[in-house]
PDB file of C-alpha atoms in Angstrom:
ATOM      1  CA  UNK S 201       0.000   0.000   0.000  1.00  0.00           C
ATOM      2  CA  UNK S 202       1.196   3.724  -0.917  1.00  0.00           C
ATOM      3  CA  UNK S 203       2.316   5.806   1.963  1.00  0.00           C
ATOM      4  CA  UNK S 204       0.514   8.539   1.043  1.00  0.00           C
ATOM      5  CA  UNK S 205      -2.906   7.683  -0.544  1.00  0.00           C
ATOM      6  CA  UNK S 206      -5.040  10.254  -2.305  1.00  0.00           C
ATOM      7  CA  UNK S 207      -8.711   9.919  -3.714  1.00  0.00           C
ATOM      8  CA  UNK S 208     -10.101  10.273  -6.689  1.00  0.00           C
ATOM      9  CA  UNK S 209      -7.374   9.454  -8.902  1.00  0.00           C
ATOM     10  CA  UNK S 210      -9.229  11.492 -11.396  1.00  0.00           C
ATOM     11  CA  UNK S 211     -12.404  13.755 -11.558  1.00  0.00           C
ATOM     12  CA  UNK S 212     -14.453  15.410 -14.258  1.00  0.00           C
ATOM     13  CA  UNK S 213     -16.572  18.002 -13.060  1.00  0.00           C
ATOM     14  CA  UNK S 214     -18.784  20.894 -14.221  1.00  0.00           C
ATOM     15  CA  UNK S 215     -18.301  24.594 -12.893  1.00  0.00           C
ATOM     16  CA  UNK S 216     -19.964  25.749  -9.924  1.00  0.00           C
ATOM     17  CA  UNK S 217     -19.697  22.332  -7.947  1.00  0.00           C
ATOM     18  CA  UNK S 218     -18.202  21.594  -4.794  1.00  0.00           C
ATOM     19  CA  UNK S 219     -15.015  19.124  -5.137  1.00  0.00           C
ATOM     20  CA  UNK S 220     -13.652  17.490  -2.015  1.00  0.00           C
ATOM     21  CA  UNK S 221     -10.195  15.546  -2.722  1.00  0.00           C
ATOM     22  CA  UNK S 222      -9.237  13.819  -0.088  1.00  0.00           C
ATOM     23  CA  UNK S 223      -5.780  12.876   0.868  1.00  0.00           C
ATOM     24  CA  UNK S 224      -4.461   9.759   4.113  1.00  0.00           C
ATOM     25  CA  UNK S 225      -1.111   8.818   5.183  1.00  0.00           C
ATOM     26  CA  UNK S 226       0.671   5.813   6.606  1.00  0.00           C
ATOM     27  CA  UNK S 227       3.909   7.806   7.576  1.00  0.00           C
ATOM     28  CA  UNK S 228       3.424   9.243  10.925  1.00  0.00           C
ATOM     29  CA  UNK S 229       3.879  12.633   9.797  1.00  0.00           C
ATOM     30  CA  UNK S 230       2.804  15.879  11.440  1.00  0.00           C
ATOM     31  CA  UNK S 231       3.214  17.844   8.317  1.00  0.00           C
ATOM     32  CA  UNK S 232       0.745  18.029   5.548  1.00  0.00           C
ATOM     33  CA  UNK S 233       0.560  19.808   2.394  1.00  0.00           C
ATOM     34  CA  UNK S 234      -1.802  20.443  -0.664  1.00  0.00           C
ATOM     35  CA  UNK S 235       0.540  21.518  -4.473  1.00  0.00           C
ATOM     36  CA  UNK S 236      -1.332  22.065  -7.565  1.00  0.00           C
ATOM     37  CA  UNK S 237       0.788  20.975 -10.762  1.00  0.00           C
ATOM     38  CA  UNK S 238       0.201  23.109 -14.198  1.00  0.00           C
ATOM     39  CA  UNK S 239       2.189  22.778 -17.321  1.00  0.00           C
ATOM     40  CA  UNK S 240       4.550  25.541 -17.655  1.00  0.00           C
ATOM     41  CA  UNK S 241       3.745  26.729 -13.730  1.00  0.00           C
ATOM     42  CA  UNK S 242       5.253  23.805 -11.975  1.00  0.00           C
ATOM     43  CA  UNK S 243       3.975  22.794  -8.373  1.00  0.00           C
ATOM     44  CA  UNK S 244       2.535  25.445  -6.360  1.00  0.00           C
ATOM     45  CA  UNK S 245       1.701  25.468  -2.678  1.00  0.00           C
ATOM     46  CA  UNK S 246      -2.125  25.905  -1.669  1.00  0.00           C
ATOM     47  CA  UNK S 247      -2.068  24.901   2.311  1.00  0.00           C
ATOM     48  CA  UNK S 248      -0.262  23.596   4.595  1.00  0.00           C
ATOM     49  CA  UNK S 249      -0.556  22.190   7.998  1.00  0.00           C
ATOM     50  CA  UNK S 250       2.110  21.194  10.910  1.00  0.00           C
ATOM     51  CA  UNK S 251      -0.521  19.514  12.887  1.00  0.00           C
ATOM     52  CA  UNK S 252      -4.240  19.212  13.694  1.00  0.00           C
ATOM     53  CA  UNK S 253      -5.107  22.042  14.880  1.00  0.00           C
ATOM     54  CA  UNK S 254      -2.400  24.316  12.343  1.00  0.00           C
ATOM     55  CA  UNK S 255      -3.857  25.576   8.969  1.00  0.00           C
ATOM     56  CA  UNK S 256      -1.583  27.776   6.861  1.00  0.00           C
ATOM     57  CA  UNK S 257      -2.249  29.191   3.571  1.00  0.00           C
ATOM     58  CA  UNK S 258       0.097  29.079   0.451  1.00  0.00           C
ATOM     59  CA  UNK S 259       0.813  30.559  -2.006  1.00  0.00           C
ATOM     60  CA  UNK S 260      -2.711  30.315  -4.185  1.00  0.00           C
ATOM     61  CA  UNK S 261      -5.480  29.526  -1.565  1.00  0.00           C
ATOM     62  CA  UNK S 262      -8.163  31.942  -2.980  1.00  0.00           C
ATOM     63  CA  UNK S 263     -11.151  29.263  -4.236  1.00  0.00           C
ATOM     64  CA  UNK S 264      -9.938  26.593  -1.724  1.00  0.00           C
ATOM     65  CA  UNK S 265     -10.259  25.318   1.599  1.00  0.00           C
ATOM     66  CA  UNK S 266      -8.646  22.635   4.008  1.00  0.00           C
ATOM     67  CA  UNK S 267      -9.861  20.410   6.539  1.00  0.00           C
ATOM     68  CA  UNK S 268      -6.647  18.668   8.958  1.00  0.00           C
ATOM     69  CA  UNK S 269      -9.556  15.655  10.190  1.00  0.00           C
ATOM     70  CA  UNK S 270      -6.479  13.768  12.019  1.00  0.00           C
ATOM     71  CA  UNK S 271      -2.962  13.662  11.982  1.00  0.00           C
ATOM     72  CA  UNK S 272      -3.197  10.821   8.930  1.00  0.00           C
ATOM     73  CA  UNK S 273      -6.075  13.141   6.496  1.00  0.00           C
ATOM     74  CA  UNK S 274      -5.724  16.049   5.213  1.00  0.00           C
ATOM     75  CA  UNK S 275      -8.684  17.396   2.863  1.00  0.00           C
ATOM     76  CA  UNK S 276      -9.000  20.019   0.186  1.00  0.00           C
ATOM     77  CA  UNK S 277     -11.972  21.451  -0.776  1.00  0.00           C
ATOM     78  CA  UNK S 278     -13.106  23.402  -3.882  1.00  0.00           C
ATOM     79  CA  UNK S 279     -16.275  25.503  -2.713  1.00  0.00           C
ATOM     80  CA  UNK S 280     -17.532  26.513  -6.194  1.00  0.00           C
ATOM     81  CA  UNK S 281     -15.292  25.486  -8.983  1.00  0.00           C
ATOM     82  CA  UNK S 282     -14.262  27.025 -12.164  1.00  0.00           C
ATOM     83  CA  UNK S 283     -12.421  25.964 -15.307  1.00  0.00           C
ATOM     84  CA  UNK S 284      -9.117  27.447 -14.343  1.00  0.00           C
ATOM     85  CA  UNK S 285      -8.931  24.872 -11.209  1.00  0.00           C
ATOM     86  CA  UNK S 286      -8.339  21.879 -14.071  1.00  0.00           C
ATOM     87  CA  UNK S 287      -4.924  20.698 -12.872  1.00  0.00           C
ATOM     88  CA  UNK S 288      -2.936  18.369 -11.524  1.00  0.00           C
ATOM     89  CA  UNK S 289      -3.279  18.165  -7.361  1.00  0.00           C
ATOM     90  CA  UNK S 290      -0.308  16.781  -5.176  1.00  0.00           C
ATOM     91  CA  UNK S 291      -0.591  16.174  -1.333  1.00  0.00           C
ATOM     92  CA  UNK S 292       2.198  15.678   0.602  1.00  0.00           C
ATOM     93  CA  UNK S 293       3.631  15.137   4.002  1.00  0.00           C
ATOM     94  CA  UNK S 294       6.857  15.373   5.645  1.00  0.00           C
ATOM     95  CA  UNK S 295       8.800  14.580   9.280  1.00  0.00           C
ATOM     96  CA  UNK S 296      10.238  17.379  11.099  1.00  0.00           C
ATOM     97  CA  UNK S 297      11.926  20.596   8.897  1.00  0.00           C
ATOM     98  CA  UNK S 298      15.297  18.767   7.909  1.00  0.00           C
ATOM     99  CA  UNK S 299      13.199  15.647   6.453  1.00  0.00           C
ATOM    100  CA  UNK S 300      12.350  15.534   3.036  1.00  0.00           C
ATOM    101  CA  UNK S 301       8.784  15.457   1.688  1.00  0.00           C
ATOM    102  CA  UNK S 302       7.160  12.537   0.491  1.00  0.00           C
ATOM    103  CA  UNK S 303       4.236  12.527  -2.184  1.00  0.00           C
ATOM    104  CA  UNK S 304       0.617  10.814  -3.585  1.00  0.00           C
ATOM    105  CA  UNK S 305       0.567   9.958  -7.372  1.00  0.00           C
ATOM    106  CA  UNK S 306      -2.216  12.934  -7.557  1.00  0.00           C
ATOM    107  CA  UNK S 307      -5.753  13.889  -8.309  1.00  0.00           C
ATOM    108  CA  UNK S 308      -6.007  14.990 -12.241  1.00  0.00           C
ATOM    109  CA  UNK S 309      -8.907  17.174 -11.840  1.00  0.00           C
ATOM    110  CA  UNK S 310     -10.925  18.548 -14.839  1.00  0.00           C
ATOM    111  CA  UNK S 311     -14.057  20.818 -14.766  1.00  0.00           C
ATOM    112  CA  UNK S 312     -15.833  22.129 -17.834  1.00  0.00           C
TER     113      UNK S 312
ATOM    114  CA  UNK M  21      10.375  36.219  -3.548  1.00  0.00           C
ATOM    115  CA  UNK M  22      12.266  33.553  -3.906  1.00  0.00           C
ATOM    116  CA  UNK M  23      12.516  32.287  -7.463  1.00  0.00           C
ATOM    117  CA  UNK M  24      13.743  28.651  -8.696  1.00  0.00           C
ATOM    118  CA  UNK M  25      14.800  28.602 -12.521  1.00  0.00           C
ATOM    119  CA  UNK M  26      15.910  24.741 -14.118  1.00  0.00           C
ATOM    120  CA  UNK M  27      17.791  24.674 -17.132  1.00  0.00           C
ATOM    121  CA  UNK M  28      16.985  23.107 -19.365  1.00  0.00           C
ATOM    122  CA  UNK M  29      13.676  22.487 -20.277  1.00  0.00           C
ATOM    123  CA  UNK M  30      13.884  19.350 -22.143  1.00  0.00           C
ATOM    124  CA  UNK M  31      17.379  17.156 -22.542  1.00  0.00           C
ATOM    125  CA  UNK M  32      17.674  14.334 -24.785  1.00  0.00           C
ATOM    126  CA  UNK M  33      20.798  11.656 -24.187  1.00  0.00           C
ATOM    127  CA  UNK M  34      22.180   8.751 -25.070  1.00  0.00           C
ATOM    128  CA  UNK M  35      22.297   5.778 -23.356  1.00  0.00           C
ATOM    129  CA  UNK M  36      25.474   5.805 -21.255  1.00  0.00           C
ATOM    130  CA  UNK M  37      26.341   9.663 -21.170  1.00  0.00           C
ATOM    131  CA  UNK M  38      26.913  11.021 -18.155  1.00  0.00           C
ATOM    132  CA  UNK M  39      24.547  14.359 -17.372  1.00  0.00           C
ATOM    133  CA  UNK M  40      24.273  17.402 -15.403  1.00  0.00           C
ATOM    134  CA  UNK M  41      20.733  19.114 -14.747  1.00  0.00           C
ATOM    135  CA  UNK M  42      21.234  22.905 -13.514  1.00  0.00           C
ATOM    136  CA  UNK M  43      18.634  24.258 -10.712  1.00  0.00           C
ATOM    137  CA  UNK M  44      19.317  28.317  -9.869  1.00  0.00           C
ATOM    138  CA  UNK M  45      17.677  29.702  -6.714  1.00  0.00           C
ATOM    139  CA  UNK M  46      17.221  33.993  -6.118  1.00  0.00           C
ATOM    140  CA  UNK M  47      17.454  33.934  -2.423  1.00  0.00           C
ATOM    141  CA  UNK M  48      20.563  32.026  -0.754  1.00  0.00           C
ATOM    142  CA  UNK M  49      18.681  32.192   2.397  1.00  0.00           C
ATOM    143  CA  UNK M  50      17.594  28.327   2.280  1.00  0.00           C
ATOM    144  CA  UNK M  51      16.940  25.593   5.004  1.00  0.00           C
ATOM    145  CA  UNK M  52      17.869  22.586   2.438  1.00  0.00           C
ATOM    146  CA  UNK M  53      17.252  21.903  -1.318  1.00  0.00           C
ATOM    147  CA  UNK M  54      15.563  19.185  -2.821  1.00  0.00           C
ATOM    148  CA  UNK M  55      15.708  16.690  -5.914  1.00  0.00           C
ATOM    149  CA  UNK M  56      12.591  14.917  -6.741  1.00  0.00           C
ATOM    150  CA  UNK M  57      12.146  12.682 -10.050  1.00  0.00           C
ATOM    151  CA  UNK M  58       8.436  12.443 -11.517  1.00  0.00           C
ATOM    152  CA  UNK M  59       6.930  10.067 -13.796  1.00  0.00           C
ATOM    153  CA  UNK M  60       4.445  10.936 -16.512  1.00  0.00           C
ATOM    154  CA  UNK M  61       0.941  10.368 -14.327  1.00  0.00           C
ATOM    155  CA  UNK M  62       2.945   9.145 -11.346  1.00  0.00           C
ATOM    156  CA  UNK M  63       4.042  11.823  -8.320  1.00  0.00           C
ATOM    157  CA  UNK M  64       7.187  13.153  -7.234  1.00  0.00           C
ATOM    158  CA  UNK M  65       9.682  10.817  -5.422  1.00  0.00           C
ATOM    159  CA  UNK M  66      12.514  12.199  -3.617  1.00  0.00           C
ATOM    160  CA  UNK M  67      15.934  11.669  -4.936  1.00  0.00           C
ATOM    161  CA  UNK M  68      18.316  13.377  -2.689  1.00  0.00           C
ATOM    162  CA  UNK M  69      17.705  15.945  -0.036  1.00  0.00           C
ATOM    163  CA  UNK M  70      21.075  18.383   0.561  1.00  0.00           C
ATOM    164  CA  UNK M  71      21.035  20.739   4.122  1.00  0.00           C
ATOM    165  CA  UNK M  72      21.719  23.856   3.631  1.00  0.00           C
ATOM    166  CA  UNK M  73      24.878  23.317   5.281  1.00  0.00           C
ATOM    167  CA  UNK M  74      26.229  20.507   3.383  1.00  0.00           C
ATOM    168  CA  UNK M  75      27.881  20.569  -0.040  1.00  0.00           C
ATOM    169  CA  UNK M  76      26.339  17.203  -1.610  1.00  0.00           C
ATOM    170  CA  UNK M  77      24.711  13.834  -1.151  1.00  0.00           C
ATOM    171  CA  UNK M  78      25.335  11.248  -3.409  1.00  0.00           C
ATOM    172  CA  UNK M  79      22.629   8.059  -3.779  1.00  0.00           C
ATOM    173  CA  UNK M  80      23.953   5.002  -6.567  1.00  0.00           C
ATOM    174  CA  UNK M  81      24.630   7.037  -9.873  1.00  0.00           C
ATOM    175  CA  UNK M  82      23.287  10.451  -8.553  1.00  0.00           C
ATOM    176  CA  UNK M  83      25.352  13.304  -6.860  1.00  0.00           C
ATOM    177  CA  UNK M  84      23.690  16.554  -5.996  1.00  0.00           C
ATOM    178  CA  UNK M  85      25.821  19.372  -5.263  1.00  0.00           C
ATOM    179  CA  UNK M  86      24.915  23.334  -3.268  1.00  0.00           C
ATOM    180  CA  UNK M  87      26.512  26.227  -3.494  1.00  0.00           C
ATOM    181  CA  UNK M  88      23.893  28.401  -1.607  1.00  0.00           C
ATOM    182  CA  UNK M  89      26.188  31.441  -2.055  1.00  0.00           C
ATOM    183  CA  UNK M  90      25.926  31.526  -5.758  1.00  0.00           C
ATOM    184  CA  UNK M  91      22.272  30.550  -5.360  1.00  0.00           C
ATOM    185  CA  UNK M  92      23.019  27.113  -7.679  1.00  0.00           C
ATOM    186  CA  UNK M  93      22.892  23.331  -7.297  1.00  0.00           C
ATOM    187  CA  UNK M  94      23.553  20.790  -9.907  1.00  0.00           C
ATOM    188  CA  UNK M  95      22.388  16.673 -10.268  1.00  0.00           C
ATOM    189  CA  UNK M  96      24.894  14.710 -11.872  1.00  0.00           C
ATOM    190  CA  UNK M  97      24.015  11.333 -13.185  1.00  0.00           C
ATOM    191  CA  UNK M  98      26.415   8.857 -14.638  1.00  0.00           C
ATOM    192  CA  UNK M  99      25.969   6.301 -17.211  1.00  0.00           C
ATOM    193  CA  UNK M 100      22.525   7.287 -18.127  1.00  0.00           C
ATOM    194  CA  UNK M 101      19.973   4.266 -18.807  1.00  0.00           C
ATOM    195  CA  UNK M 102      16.215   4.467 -20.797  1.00  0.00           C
ATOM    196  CA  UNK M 103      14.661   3.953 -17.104  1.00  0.00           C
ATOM    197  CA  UNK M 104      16.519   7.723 -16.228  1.00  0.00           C
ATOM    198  CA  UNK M 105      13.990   9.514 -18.790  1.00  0.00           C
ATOM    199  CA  UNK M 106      11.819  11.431 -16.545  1.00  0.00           C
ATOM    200  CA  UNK M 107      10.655  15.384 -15.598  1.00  0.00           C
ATOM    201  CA  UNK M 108      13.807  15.737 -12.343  1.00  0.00           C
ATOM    202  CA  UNK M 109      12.467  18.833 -10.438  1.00  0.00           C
ATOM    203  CA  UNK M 110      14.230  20.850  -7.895  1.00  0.00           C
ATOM    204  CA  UNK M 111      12.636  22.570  -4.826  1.00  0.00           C
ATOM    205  CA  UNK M 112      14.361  24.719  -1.944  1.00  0.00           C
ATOM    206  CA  UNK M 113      12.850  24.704   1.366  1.00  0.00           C
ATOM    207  CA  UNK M 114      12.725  28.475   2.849  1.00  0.00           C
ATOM    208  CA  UNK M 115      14.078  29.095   6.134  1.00  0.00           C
ATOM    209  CA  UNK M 116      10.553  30.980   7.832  1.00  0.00           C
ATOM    210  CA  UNK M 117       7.795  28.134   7.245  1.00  0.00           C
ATOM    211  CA  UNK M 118       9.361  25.112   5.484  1.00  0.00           C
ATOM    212  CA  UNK M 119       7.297  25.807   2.274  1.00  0.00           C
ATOM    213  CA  UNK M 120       8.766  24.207  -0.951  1.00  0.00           C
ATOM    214  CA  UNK M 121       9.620  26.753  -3.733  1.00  0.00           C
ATOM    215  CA  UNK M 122      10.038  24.407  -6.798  1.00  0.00           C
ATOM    216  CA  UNK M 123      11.254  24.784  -9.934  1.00  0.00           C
ATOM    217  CA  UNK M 124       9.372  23.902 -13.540  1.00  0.00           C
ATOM    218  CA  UNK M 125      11.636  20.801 -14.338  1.00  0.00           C
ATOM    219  CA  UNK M 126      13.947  19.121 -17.206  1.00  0.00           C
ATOM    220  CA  UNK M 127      12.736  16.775 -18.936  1.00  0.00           C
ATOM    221  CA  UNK M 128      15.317  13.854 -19.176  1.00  0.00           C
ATOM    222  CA  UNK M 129      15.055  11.118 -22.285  1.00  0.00           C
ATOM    223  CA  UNK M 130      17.657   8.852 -22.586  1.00  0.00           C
ATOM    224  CA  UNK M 131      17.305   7.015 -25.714  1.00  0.00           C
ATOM    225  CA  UNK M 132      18.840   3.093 -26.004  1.00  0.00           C
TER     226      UNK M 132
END
């Protein structure tokens, strides 16, 4: 079994729907993160969180939220979506600071 | 704002060659600096993770290099085989709240 598990794999969706992608570890780690992947834009920081009850935006959380359920899940959440939210969605997780971070094979979300 | 830059883009080999991918940071102000190989579809696994206080880490045929005061690190690979040809990203870790600030990628194919 994968470390770090996300679900769906993949998603088509229309605009204006709310998206949950949902994201479970097996590593123990504190540290939880949420990257979106575009061509041309690389990965890109949405939220973060260092523990349960720590919620950090990124660098592009307008449009999203987060949910920290327990130390293993880590949710994101797409209120309303729109078209320019098609991309490629990473979550990660990591030790302390000086660890490196480890990552799920990804959501490929598409809404039309 | 820190910036990451990889060059290049795209590199096409030979089997055999040996190869260096570039990664340039803006800010030399970093906790540690990672390499991370991803598969088309697949996500990112982590390659070699250098502290901002070392010089290099080496894993089997890879060596990763720092020089945070020239803001550059370089992955060398020797004897390059078909199962090399990947997208090798590079990401710095910042020294305030461990975010990773990656860079867009090269594009490795190493043809038999």
């Amino acid at each position: 079994d994968a470390d770090v598990t996300q679900t769906p794999r993949n998603r088509i969706t229309k605009t204006g729907k709310r998206i949950m992608l949902e994201c479970s570890q097996t590593k123990g780690h504190d540290r939880m993160y949420w990257y979106r992947q575009d061509p041309g834009l690389g990965l890109r920081l949405i939220y973060y969180s260092f523990d349960v009850k720590d919620i950090n935006k990124g660098e592009i959380s307008d449009g999203y939220s987060v949910s920290r359920q327990a130390q293993a899940k880590f949710s994101l959440s797409l209120e309303s979506a729109i078209p320019n939210q098609t991309a490629l969605y990473f979550c990660a997780t990591s030790g302390r600071s000086n660890q490196p971070q480890h990552f799920g094979d990804g959501t490929r979300l598409s809404i039309l | 704002k820190q910036e990451v830059t990889q060059i290049p883009a795209a590199l096409s080999v030979p089997e055999g060659e040996n190869l260096v991918l570039n990664c340039s940071f803006t800010d030399s102000a970093i906790y540690n600096l990672q390499w991370f190989r991803q598969d088309p579809g697949k996500g990112l696994t982590s390659l070699l993770l250098i502290q901002s206080s070392q010089r290099e880490q080496t894993s089997g045929r890879l060596n990763a290099s720092l020089d945070k005061s020239s803001g550059r690190s370089t992955l060398y690979i020797a004897a390059s085989q078909p199962g090399d040809s990947a997208t090798y990203l590079c990401a710095v870790k910042d020294n305030q709240g461990g975010k990773l600030i990656f860079g867009q990628g090269t594009e490795l194919s190493v043809k038999p």
